[in-house]
Tab-separated table of N, CA and C in Angstrom:
chain	number	residue	atom	x	y	z
A	1	LEU	N	12.933	83.028	-9.825
A	1	LEU	CA	12.278	82.960	-8.528
A	1	LEU	C	11.672	81.595	-8.245
A	2	ALA	N	11.194	80.922	-9.260
A	2	ALA	CA	10.485	79.659	-9.044
A	2	ALA	C	11.376	78.572	-8.452
A	3	VAL	N	12.681	78.626	-8.683
A	3	VAL	CA	13.574	77.591	-8.148
A	3	VAL	C	14.090	77.914	-6.751
A	4	VAL	N	13.901	79.122	-6.287
A	4	VAL	CA	14.437	79.537	-4.986
A	4	VAL	C	14.036	78.601	-3.848
A	5	PRO	N	12.765	78.206	-3.719
A	5	PRO	CA	12.407	77.315	-2.607
A	5	PRO	C	13.127	75.965	-2.647
A	6	ARG	N	13.608	75.570	-3.802
A	6	ARG	CA	14.304	74.285	-3.925
A	6	ARG	C	15.775	74.370	-3.568
A	7	ILE	N	16.355	75.575	-3.609
A	7	ILE	CA	17.800	75.685	-3.423
A	7	ILE	C	18.226	76.552	-2.242
A	8	ALA	N	17.281	77.199	-1.573
A	8	ALA	CA	17.650	78.112	-0.487
A	8	ALA	C	16.725	77.949	0.712
A	9	GLU	N	17.248	78.302	1.878
A	9	GLU	CA	16.435	78.321	3.098
A	9	GLU	C	16.051	79.744	3.470
A	10	ARG	N	16.941	80.687	3.151
A	10	ARG	CA	16.686	82.098	3.433
A	10	ARG	C	16.957	82.890	2.165
A	11	ILE	N	16.228	83.990	2.009
A	11	ILE	CA	16.438	84.843	0.846
A	11	ILE	C	16.413	86.314	1.251
A	12	THR	N	17.039	87.113	0.415
A	12	THR	CA	17.027	88.562	0.569
A	12	THR	C	16.529	89.152	-0.739
A	13	VAL	N	15.588	90.060	-0.645
A	13	VAL	CA	15.036	90.727	-1.826
A	13	VAL	C	15.641	92.124	-1.883
A	14	MET	N	16.193	92.454	-3.050
A	14	MET	CA	16.797	93.767	-3.238
A	14	MET	C	16.075	94.519	-4.345
A	15	LYS	N	16.002	95.829	-4.171
A	15	LYS	CA	15.439	96.715	-5.196
A	15	LYS	C	16.419	97.858	-5.391
A	16	SER	N	16.916	98.001	-6.587
A	16	SER	CA	17.876	99.066	-6.918
A	16	SER	C	19.078	99.052	-5.985
A	17	GLY	N	19.567	97.858	-5.637
A	17	GLY	CA	20.753	97.726	-4.803
A	17	GLY	C	20.522	97.886	-3.317
A	18	THR	N	19.280	98.022	-2.898
A	18	THR	CA	18.942	98.181	-1.488
A	18	THR	C	18.112	96.992	-1.024
A	19	ILE	N	18.467	96.446	0.137
A	19	ILE	CA	17.704	95.336	0.699
A	19	ILE	C	16.350	95.854	1.158
A	20	VAL	N	15.275	95.225	0.665
A	20	VAL	CA	13.934	95.629	1.076
A	20	VAL	C	13.286	94.608	2.000
A	21	GLU	N	13.760	93.349	1.945
A	21	GLU	CA	13.153	92.319	2.793
A	21	GLU	C	14.084	91.114	2.842
A	22	THR	N	14.163	90.482	4.008
A	22	THR	CA	14.956	89.268	4.163
A	22	THR	C	14.249	88.336	5.133
A	23	GLY	N	14.393	87.040	4.911
A	23	GLY	CA	13.757	86.077	5.808
A	23	GLY	C	13.817	84.678	5.245
A	24	SER	N	13.133	83.762	5.909
A	24	SER	CA	13.081	82.389	5.408
A	24	SER	C	12.274	82.371	4.112
A	25	VAL	N	12.532	81.368	3.292
A	25	VAL	CA	11.811	81.257	2.022
A	25	VAL	C	10.308	81.218	2.268
A	26	SER	N	9.873	80.420	3.241
A	26	SER	CA	8.430	80.318	3.488
A	26	SER	C	7.853	81.639	3.983
A	27	ASP	N	8.573	82.353	4.853
A	27	ASP	CA	8.073	83.653	5.318
A	27	ASP	C	7.933	84.642	4.164
A	28	ILE	N	8.933	84.716	3.322
A	28	ILE	CA	8.897	85.676	2.219
A	28	ILE	C	7.826	85.299	1.198
A	29	PHE	N	7.771	84.026	0.808
A	29	PHE	CA	6.824	83.624	-0.236
A	29	PHE	C	5.379	83.588	0.259
A	30	GLU	N	5.168	83.332	1.532
A	30	GLU	CA	3.798	83.216	2.048
A	30	GLU	C	3.310	84.464	2.774
A	31	ARG	N	4.241	85.289	3.291
A	31	ARG	CA	3.839	86.463	4.070
A	31	ARG	C	4.729	87.673	3.770
A	32	ALA	N	4.961	87.929	2.501
A	32	ALA	CA	5.787	89.081	2.127
A	32	ALA	C	5.142	90.361	2.645
A	33	ARG	N	5.951	91.233	3.214
A	33	ARG	CA	5.434	92.488	3.771
A	33	ARG	C	5.580	93.658	2.809
A	34	GLU	N	6.649	93.640	2.035
A	34	GLU	CA	6.925	94.773	1.151
A	34	GLU	C	6.161	94.648	-0.169
A	35	PRO	N	5.562	95.735	-0.638
A	35	PRO	CA	4.834	95.700	-1.911
A	35	PRO	C	5.705	95.218	-3.077
A	36	TYR	N	6.972	95.605	-3.102
A	36	TYR	CA	7.864	95.170	-4.181
A	36	TYR	C	7.990	93.648	-4.183
A	37	THR	N	8.188	93.056	-3.012
A	37	THR	CA	8.293	91.600	-2.895
A	37	THR	C	6.982	90.939	-3.285
A	38	GLN	N	5.879	91.486	-2.833
A	38	GLN	CA	4.563	90.937	-3.178
A	38	GLN	C	4.352	90.940	-4.690
A	39	ASN	N	4.770	92.008	-5.359
A	39	ASN	CA	4.633	92.089	-6.816
A	39	ASN	C	5.526	91.075	-7.524
A	40	LEU	N	6.742	90.872	-7.019
A	40	LEU	CA	7.621	89.859	-7.605
A	40	LEU	C	6.990	88.479	-7.511
A	41	ILE	N	6.482	88.152	-6.347
A	41	ILE	CA	5.875	86.834	-6.134
A	41	ILE	C	4.613	86.681	-6.982
A	42	ALA	N	3.827	87.729	-7.079
A	42	ALA	CA	2.601	87.677	-7.881
A	42	ALA	C	2.896	87.469	-9.364
A	43	SER	N	4.095	87.827	-9.800
A	43	SER	CA	4.446	87.684	-11.214
A	43	SER	C	4.815	86.251	-11.594
A	44	LEU	N	4.969	85.366	-10.609
A	44	LEU	CA	5.315	83.971	-10.902
A	44	LEU	C	4.157	83.266	-11.593
A	45	PRO	N	4.444	82.541	-12.673
A	45	PRO	CA	3.364	81.778	-13.314
A	45	PRO	C	2.919	80.627	-12.421
A	46	ARG	N	1.634	80.322	-12.456
A	46	ARG	CA	1.090	79.227	-11.651
A	46	ARG	C	0.302	78.286	-12.549
A	47	LEU	N	0.354	77.011	-12.215
A	47	LEU	CA	-0.443	76.015	-12.924
A	47	LEU	C	-1.859	76.022	-12.369
A	48	PRO	N	-2.850	75.643	-13.168
A	48	PRO	CA	-4.222	75.556	-12.649
A	48	PRO	C	-4.275	74.642	-11.423
A	49	GLY	N	-4.926	75.104	-10.375
A	49	GLY	CA	-5.046	74.327	-9.147
A	49	GLY	C	-3.894	74.509	-8.179
A	50	GLN	N	-2.860	75.237	-8.567
A	50	GLN	CA	-1.721	75.479	-7.689
A	50	GLN	C	-2.106	76.598	-6.735
A	51	SER	N	-1.975	76.361	-5.432
A	51	SER	CA	-2.510	77.301	-4.457
A	51	SER	C	-1.623	78.495	-4.165
A	52	GLY	N	-0.350	78.311	-3.950
A	52	GLY	CA	0.487	79.432	-3.551
A	52	GLY	C	1.766	79.508	-4.356
A	53	ALA	N	2.582	80.504	-4.030
A	53	ALA	CA	3.829	80.705	-4.751
A	53	ALA	C	4.795	79.544	-4.553
A	54	LEU	N	4.630	78.823	-3.448
A	54	LEU	CA	5.498	77.675	-3.195
A	54	LEU	C	4.957	76.406	-3.828
A	55	GLY	N	3.820	76.503	-4.487
A	55	GLY	CA	3.252	75.357	-5.174
A	55	GLY	C	2.598	74.342	-4.269
A	56	ARG	N	2.176	74.790	-3.112
A	56	ARG	CA	1.545	73.886	-2.141
A	56	ARG	C	0.062	74.104	-2.103
């Protein structure tokens, strides 16, 4: 997941073969609506002082 913002403009999140959310990388990483997507993003390791999932 950590490399996605560097290689994609849009992403689709799937759970058990079903699309649960799709959108621009910034929309998904900064404003995920689905709990499954939010949990995936929350699982990303962050460095001290790093503000968001996109590292900004």
